[in-house]
mmCIF file with all atom_site columns, C-alpha atoms in Angstrom:
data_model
loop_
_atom_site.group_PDB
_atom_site.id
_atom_site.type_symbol
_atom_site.label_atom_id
_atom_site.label_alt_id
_atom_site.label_comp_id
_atom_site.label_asym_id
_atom_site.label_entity_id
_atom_site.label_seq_id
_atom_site.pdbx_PDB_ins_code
_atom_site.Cartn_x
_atom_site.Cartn_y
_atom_site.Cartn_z
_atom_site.occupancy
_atom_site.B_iso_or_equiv
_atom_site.pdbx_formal_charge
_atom_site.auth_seq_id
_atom_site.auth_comp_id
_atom_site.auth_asym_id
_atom_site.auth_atom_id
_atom_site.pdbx_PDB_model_num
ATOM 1   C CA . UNK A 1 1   ? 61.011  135.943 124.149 1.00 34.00 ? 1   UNK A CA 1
ATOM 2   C CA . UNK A 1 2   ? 60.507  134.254 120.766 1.00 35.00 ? 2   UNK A CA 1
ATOM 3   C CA . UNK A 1 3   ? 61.769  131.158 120.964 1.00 37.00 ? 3   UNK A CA 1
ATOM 4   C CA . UNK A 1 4   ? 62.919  130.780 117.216 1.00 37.00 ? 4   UNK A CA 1
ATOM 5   C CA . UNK A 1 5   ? 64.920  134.180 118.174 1.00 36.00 ? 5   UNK A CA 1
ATOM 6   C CA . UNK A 1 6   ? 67.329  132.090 119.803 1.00 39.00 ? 6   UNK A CA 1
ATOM 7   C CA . UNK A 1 7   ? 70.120  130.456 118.039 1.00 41.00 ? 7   UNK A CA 1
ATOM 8   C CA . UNK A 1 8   ? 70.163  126.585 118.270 1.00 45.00 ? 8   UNK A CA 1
ATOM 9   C CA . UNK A 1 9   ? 73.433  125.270 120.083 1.00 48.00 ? 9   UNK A CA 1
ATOM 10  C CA . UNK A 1 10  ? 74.681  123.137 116.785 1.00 46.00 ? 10  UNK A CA 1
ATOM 11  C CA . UNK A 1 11  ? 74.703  126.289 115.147 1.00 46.00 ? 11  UNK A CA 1
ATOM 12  C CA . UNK A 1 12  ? 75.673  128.484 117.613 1.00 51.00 ? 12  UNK A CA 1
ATOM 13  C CA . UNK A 1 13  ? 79.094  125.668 117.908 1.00 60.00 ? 13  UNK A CA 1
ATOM 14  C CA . UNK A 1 14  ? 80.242  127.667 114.583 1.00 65.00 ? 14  UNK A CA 1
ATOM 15  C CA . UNK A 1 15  ? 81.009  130.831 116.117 1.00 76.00 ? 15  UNK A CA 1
ATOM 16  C CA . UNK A 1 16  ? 83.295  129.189 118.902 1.00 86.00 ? 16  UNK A CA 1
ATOM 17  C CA . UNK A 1 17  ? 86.386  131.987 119.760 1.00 91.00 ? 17  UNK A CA 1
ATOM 18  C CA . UNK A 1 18  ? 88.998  128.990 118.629 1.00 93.00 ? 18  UNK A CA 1
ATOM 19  C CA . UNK A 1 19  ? 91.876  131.531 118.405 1.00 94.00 ? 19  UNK A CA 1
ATOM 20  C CA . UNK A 1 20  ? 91.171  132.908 121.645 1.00 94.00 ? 20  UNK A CA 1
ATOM 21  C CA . UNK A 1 21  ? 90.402  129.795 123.101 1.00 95.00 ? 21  UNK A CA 1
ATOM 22  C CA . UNK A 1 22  ? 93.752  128.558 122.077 1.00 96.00 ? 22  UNK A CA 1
ATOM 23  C CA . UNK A 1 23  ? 95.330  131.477 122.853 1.00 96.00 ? 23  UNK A CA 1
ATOM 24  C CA . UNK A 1 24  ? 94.296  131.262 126.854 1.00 96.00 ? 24  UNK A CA 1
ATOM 25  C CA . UNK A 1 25  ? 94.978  127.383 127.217 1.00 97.00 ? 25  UNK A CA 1
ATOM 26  C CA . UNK A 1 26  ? 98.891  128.035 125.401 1.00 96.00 ? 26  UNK A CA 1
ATOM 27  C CA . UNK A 1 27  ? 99.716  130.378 128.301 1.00 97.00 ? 27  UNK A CA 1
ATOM 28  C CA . UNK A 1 28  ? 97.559  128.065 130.894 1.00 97.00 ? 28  UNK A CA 1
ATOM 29  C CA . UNK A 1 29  ? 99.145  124.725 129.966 1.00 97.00 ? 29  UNK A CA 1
ATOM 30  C CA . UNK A 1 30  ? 102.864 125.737 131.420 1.00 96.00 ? 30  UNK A CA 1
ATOM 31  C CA . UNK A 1 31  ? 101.149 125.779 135.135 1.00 95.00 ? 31  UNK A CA 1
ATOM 32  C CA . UNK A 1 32  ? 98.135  122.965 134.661 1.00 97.00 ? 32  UNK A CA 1
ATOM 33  C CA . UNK A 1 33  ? 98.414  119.131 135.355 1.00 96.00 ? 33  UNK A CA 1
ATOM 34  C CA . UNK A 1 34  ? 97.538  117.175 132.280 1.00 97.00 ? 34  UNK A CA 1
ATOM 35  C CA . UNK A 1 35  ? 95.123  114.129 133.172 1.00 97.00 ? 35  UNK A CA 1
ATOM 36  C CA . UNK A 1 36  ? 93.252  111.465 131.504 1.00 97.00 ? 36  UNK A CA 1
ATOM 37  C CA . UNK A 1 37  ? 89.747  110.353 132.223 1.00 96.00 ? 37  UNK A CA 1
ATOM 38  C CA . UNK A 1 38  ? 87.186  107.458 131.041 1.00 94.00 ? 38  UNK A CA 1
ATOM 39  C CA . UNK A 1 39  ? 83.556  108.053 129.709 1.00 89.00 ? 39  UNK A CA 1
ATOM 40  C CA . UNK A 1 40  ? 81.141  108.483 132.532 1.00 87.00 ? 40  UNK A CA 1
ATOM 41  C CA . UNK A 1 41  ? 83.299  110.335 135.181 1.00 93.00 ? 41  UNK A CA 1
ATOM 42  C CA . UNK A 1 42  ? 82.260  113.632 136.814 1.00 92.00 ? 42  UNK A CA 1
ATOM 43  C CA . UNK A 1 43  ? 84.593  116.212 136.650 1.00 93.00 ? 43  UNK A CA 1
ATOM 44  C CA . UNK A 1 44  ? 84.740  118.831 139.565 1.00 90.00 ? 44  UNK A CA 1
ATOM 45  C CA . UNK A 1 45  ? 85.257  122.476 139.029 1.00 89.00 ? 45  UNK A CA 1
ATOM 46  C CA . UNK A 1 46  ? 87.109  123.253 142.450 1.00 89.00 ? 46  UNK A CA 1
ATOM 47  C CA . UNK A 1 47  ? 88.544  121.120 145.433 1.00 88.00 ? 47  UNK A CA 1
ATOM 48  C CA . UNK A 1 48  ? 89.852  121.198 148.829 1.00 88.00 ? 48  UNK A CA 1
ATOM 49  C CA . UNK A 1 49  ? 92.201  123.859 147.927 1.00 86.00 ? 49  UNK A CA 1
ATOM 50  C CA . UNK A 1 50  ? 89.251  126.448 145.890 1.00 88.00 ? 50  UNK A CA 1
ATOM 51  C CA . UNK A 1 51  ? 87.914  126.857 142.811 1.00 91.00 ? 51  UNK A CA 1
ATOM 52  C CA . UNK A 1 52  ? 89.896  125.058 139.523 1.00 94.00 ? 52  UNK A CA 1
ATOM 53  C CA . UNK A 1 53  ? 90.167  125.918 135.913 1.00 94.00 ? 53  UNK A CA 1
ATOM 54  C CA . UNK A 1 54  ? 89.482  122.775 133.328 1.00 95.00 ? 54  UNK A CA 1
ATOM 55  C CA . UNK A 1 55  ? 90.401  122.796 129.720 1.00 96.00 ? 55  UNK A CA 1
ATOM 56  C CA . UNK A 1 56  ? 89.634  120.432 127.520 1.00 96.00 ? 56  UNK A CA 1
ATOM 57  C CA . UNK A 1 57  ? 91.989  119.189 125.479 1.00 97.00 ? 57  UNK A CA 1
ATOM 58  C CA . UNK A 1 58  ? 90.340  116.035 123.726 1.00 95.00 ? 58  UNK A CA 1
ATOM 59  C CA . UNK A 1 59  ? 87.185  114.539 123.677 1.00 91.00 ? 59  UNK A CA 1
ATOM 60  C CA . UNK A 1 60  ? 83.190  115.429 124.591 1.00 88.00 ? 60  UNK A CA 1
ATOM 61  C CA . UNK A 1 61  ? 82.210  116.493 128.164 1.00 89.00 ? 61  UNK A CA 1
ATOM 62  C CA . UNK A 1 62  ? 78.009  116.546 128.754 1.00 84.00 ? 62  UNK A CA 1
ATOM 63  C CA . UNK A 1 63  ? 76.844  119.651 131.229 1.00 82.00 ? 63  UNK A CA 1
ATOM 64  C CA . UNK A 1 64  ? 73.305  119.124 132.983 1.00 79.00 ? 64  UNK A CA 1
ATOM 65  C CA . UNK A 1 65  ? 72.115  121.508 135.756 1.00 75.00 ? 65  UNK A CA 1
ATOM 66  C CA . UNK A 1 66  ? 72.899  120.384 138.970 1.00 77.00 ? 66  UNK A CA 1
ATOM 67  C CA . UNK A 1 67  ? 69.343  121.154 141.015 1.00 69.00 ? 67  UNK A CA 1
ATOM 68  C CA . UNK A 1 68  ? 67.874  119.014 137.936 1.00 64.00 ? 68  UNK A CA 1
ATOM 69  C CA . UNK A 1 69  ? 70.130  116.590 136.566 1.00 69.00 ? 69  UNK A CA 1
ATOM 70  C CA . UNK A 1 70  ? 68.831  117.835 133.132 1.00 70.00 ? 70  UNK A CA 1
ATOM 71  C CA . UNK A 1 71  ? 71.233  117.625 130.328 1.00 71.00 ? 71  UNK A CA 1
ATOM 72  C CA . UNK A 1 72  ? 71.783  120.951 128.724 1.00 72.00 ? 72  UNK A CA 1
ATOM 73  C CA . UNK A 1 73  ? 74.120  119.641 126.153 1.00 73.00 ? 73  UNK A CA 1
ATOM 74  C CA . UNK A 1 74  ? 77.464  118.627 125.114 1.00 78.00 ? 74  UNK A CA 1
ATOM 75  C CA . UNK A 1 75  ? 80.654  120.535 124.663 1.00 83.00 ? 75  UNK A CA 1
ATOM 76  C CA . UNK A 1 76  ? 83.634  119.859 122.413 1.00 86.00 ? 76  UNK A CA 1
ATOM 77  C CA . UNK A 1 77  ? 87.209  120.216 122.246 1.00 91.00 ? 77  UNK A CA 1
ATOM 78  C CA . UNK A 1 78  ? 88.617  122.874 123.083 1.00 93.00 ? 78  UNK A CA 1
ATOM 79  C CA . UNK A 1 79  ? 86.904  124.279 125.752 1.00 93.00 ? 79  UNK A CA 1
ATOM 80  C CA . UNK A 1 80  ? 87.734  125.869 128.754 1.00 94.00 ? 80  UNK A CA 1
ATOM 81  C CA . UNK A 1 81  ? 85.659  125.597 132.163 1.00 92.00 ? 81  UNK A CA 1
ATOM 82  C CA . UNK A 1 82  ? 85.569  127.289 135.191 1.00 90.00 ? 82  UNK A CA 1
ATOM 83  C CA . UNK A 1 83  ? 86.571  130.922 134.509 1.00 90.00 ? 83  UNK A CA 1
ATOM 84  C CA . UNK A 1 84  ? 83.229  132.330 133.267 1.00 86.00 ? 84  UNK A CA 1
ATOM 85  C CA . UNK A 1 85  ? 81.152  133.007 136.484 1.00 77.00 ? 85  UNK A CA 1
ATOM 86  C CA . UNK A 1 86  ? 82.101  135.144 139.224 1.00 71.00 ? 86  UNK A CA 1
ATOM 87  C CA . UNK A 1 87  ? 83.372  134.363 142.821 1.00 68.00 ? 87  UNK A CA 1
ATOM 88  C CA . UNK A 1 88  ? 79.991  135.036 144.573 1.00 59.00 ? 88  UNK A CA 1
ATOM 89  C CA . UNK A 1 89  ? 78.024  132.824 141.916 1.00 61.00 ? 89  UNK A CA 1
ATOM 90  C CA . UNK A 1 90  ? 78.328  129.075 142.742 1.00 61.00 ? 90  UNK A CA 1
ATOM 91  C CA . UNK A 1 91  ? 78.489  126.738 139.698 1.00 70.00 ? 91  UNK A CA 1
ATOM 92  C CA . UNK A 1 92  ? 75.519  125.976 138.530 1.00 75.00 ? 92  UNK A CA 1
ATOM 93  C CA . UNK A 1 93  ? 75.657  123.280 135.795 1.00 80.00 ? 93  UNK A CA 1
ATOM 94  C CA . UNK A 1 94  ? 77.907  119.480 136.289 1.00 84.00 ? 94  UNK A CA 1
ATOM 95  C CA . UNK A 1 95  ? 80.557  118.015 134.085 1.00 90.00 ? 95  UNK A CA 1
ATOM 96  C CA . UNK A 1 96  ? 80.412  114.260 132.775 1.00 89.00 ? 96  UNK A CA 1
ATOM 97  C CA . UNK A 1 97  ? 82.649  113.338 130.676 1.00 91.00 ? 97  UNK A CA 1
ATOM 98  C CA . UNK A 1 98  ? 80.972  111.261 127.350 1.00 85.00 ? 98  UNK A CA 1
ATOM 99  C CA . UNK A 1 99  ? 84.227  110.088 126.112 1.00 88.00 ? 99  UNK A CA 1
ATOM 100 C CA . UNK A 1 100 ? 87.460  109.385 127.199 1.00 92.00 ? 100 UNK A CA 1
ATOM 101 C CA . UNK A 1 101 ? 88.603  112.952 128.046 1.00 95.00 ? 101 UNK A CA 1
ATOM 102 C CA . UNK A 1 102 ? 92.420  114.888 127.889 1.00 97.00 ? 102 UNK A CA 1
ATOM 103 C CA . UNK A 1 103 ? 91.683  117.137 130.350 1.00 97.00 ? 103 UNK A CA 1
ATOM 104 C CA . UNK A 1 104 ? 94.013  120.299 131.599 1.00 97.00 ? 104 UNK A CA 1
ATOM 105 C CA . UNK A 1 105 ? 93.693  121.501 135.775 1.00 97.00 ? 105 UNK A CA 1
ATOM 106 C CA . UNK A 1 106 ? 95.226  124.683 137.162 1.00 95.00 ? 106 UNK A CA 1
ATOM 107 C CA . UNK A 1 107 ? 93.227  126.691 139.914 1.00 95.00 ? 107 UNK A CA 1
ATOM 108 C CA . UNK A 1 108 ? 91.371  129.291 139.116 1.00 94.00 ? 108 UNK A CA 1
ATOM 109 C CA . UNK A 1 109 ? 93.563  131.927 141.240 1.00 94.00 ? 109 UNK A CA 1
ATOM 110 C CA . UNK A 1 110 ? 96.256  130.815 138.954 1.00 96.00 ? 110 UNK A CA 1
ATOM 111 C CA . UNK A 1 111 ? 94.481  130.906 135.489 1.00 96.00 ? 111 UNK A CA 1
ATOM 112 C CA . UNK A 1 112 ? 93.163  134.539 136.358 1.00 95.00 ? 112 UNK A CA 1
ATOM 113 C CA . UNK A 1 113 ? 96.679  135.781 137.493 1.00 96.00 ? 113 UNK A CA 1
ATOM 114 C CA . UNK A 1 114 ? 97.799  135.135 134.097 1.00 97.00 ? 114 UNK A CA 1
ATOM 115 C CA . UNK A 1 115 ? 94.988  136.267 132.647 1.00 97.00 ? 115 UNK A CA 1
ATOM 116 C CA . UNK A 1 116 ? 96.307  139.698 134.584 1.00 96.00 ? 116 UNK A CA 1
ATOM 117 C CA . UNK A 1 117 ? 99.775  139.302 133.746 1.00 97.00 ? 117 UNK A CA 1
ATOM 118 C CA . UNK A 1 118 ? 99.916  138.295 130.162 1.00 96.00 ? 118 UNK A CA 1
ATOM 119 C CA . UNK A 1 119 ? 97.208  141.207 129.058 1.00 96.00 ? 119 UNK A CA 1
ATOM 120 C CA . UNK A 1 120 ? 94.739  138.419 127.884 1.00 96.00 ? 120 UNK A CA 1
ATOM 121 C CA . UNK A 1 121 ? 91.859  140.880 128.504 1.00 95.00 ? 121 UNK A CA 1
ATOM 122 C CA . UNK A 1 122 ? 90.598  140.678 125.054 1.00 95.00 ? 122 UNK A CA 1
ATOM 123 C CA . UNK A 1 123 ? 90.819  137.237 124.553 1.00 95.00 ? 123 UNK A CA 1
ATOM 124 C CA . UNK A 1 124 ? 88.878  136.185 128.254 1.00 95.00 ? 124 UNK A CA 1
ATOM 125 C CA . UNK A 1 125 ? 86.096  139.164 127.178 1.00 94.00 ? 125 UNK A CA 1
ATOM 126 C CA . UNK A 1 126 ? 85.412  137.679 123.836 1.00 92.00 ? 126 UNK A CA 1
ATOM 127 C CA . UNK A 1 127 ? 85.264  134.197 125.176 1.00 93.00 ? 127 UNK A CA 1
ATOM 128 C CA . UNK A 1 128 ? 82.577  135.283 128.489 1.00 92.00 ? 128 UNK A CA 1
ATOM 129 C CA . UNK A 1 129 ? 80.740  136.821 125.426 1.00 89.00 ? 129 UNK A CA 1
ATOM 130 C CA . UNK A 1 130 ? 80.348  133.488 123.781 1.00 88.00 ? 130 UNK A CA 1
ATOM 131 C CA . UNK A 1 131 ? 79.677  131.691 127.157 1.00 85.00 ? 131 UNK A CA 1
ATOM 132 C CA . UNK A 1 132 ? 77.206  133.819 127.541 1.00 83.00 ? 132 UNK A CA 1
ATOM 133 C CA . UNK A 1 133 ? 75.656  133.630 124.120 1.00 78.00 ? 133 UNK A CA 1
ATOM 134 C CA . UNK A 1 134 ? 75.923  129.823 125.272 1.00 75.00 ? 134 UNK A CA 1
ATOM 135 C CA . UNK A 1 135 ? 74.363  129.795 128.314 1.00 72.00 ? 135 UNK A CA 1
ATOM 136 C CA . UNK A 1 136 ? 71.490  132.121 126.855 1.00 70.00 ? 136 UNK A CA 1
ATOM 137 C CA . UNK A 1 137 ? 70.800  129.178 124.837 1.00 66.00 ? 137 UNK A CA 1
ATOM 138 C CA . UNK A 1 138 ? 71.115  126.750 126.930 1.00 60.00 ? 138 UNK A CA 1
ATOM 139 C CA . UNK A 1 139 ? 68.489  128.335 129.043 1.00 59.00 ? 139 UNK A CA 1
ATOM 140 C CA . UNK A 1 140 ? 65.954  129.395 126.553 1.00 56.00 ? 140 UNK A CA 1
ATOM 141 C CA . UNK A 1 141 ? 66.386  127.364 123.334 1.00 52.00 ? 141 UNK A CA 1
ATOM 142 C CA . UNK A 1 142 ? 62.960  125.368 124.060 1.00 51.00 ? 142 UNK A CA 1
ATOM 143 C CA . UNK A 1 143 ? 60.819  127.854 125.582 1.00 52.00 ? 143 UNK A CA 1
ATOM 144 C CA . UNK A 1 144 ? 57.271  127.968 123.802 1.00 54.00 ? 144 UNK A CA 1
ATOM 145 C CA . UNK A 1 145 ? 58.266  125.634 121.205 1.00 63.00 ? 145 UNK A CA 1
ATOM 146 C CA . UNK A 1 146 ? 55.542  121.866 120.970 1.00 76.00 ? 146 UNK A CA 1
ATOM 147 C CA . UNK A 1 147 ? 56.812  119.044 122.185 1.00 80.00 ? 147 UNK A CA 1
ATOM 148 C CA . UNK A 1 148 ? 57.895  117.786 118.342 1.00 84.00 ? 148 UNK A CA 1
ATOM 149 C CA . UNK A 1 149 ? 59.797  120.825 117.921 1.00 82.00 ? 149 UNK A CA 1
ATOM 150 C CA . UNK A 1 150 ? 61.778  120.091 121.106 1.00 82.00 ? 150 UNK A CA 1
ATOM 151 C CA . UNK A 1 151 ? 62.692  116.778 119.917 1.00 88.00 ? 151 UNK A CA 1
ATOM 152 C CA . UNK A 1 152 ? 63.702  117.890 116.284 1.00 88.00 ? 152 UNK A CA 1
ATOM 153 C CA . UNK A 1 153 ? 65.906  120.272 117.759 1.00 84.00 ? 153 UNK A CA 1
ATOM 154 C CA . UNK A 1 154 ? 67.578  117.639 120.101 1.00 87.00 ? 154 UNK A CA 1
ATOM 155 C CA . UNK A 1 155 ? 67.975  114.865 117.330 1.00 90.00 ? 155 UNK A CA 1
ATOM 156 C CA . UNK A 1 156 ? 69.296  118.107 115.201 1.00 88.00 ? 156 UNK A CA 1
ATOM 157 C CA . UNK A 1 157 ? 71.892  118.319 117.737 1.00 85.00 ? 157 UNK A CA 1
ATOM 158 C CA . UNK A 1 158 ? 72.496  114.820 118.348 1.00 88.00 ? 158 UNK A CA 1
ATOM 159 C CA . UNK A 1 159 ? 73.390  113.951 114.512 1.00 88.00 ? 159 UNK A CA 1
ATOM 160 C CA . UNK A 1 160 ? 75.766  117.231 115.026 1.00 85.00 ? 160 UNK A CA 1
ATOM 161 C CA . UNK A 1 161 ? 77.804  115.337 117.653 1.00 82.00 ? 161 UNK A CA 1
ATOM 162 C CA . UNK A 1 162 ? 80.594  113.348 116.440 1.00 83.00 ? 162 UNK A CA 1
ATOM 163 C CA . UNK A 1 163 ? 80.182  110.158 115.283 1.00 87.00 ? 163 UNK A CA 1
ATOM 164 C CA . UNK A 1 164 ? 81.861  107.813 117.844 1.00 85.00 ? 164 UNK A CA 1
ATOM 165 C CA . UNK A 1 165 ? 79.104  109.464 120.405 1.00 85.00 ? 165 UNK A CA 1
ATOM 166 C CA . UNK A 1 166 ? 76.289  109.341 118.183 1.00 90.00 ? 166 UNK A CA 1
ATOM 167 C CA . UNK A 1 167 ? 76.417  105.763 118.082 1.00 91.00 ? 167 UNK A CA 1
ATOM 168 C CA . UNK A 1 168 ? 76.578  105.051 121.213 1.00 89.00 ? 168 UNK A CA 1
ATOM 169 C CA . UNK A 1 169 ? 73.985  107.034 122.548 1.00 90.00 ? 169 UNK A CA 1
ATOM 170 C CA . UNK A 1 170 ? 70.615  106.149 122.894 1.00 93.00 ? 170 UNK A CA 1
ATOM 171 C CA . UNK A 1 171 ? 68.241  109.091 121.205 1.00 93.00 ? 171 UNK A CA 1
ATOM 172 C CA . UNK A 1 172 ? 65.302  108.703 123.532 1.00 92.00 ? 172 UNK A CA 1
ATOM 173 C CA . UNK A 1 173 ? 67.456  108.638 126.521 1.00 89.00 ? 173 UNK A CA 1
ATOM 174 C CA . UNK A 1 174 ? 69.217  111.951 125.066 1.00 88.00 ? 174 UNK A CA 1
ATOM 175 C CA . UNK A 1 175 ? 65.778  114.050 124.434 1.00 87.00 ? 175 UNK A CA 1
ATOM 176 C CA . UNK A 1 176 ? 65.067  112.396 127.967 1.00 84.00 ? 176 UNK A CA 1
ATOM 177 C CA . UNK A 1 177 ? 68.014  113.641 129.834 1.00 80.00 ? 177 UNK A CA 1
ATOM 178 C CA . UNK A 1 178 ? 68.054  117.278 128.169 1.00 77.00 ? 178 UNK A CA 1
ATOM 179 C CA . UNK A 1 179 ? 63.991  118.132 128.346 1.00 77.00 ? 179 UNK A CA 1
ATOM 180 C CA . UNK A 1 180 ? 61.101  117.229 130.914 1.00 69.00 ? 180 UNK A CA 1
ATOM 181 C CA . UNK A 1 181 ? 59.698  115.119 128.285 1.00 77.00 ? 181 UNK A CA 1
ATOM 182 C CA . UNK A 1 182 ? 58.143  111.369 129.331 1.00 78.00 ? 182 UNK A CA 1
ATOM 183 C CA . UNK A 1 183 ? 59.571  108.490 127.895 1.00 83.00 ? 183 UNK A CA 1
ATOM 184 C CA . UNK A 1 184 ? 55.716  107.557 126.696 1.00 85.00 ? 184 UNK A CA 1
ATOM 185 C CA . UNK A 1 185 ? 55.728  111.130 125.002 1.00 85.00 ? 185 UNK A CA 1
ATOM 186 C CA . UNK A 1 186 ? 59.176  111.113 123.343 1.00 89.00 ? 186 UNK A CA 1
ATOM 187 C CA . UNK A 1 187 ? 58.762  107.365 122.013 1.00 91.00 ? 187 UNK A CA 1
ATOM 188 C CA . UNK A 1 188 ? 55.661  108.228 120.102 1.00 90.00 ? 188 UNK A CA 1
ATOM 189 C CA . UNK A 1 189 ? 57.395  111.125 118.446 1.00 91.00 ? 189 UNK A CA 1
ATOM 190 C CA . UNK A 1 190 ? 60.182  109.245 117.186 1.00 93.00 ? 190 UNK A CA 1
ATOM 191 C CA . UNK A 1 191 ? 57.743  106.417 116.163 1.00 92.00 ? 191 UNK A CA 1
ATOM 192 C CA . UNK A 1 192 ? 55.641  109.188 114.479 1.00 91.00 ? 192 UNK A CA 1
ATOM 193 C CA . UNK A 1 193 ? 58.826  110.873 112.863 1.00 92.00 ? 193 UNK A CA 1
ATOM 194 C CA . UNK A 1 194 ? 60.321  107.070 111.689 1.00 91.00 ? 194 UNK A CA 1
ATOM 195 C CA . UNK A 1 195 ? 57.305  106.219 110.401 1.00 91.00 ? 195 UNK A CA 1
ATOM 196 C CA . UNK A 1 196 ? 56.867  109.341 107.724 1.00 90.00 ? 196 UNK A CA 1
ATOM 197 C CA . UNK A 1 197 ? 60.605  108.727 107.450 1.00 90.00 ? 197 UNK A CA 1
ATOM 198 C CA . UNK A 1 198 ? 61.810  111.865 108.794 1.00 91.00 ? 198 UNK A CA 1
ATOM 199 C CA . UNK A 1 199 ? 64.124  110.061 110.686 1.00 92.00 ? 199 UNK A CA 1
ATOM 200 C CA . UNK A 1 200 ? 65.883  106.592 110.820 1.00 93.00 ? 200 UNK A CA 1
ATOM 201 C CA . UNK A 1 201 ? 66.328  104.941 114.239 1.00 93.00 ? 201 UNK A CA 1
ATOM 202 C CA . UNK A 1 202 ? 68.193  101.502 114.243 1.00 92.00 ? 202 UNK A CA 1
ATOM 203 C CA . UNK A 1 203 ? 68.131  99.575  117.757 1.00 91.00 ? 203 UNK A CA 1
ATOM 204 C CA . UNK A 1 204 ? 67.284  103.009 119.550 1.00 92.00 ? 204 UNK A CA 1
ATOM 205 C CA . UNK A 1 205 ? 70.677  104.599 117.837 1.00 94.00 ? 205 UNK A CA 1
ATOM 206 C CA . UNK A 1 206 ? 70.126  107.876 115.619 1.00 94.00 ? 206 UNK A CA 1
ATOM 207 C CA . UNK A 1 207 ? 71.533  106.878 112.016 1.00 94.00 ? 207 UNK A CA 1
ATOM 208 C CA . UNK A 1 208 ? 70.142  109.942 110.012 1.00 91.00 ? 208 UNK A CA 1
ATOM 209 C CA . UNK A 1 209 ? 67.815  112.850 109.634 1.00 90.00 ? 209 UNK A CA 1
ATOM 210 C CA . UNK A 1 210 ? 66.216  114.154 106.217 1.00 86.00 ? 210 UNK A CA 1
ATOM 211 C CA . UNK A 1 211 ? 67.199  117.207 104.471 1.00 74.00 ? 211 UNK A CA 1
ATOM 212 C CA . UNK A 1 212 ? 64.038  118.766 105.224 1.00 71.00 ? 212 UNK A CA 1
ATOM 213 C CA . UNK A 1 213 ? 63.832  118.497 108.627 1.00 69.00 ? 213 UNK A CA 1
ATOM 214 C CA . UNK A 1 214 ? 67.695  119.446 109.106 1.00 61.00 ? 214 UNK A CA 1
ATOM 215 C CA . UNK A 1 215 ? 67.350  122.180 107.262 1.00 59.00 ? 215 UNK A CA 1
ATOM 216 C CA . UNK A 1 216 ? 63.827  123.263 109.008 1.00 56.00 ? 216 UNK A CA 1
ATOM 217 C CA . UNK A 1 217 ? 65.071  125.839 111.786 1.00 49.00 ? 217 UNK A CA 1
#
């Protein structure tokens, strides 16, 4: 595969299914529990009783693979979770939320019932399609690429997260958590990339990116 073939997930963000995302959760939020979680919590896709549906409502959830603990990336408001892989395929990827969350639960019995009943067809097939454009990504959007292409791409992605996460994240720990990269490796980067002033980097926090680079994909 050529790895410049494959969209990068800031960009892919602007062809999110937002009517049909808000179509599903306005017939799922009659049946869900609405709940309110801090920064930092897990959130679980099923419980004693089966599998659950989670949409979010509010705020910035980060998904890593579970066998890895690598960070795959960050999704936004709205989203819904849960619904996109069969029954016989376990989930694969964990939920943390990075900000304080408004999360809504149903199970996933439930959410697909209506799914039935209300005719959503179109609506869940357009959404899998973008889940799977998504998870395509996910999967593939650093194969083949150097080391310094990596990182642009993460601190690309990183100064397309809102503000109020930006600045609280630290950028090393970011390319850390979402590639196999070494600290040692990713800190000369940046220093490389600060240094020709392709980036600026205040107290490890991302505060901008040049045009050139930005606009280098």
């Amino acid at each position: 595969m050529n790895p410049k073939a494959v969209m990068p997930i800031h960009t892919l963000t602007r062809f999110k299914p937002f009517t049909q995302i808000e179509r599903l959760t306005r017939h799922f939020l009659p049946l869900a529990d609405i709940k309110h979680f801090s920064a930092h919590r897990i959130l679980h896709l099923e419980n004693t009783s089966g599998r659950l549906c989670l949409i979010l409502l509010e705020g910035l959830i980060d998904i890593s693979r579970i066998d890895d603990g690598i960070l795959k990336g960050t999704i936004k408001a709205p989203f819904v979770a849960g619904i996109s892989h069969p029954d016989y395929m376990a989930n694969t990827f964990r939920l943390m939320t990075a900000t304080k969350v408004k999360v809504a639960i149903l199970p996933y019995k439930e959410a697909m019932a209506i799914i039935r009943g209300k005719s959503l067809w179109e609506d869940y097939s357009n959404y899998l399609l973008y889940i799977m454009g998504l998870q395509a990504t996910l999967s593939n959007h650093s194969i083949g690429l150097r080391a310094q292409d990596i990182i642009r791409d993460c601190l690309i992605d990183l100064m397309n997260e809102s503000e109020q996460y930006r600045l609280k994240t630290n950028a090393c720990k970011y390319i850390m958590e979402k590639t196999a990269l070494s600290r040692s490796g990713v800190m000369g980067i940046l220093a490389k990339m600060k240094k020709e002033k392709s980036i600026g980097i205040e107290r490890g926090v991302l505060i901008f990116i040049n045009d050139a680079m930005a606009s280098s994909d």
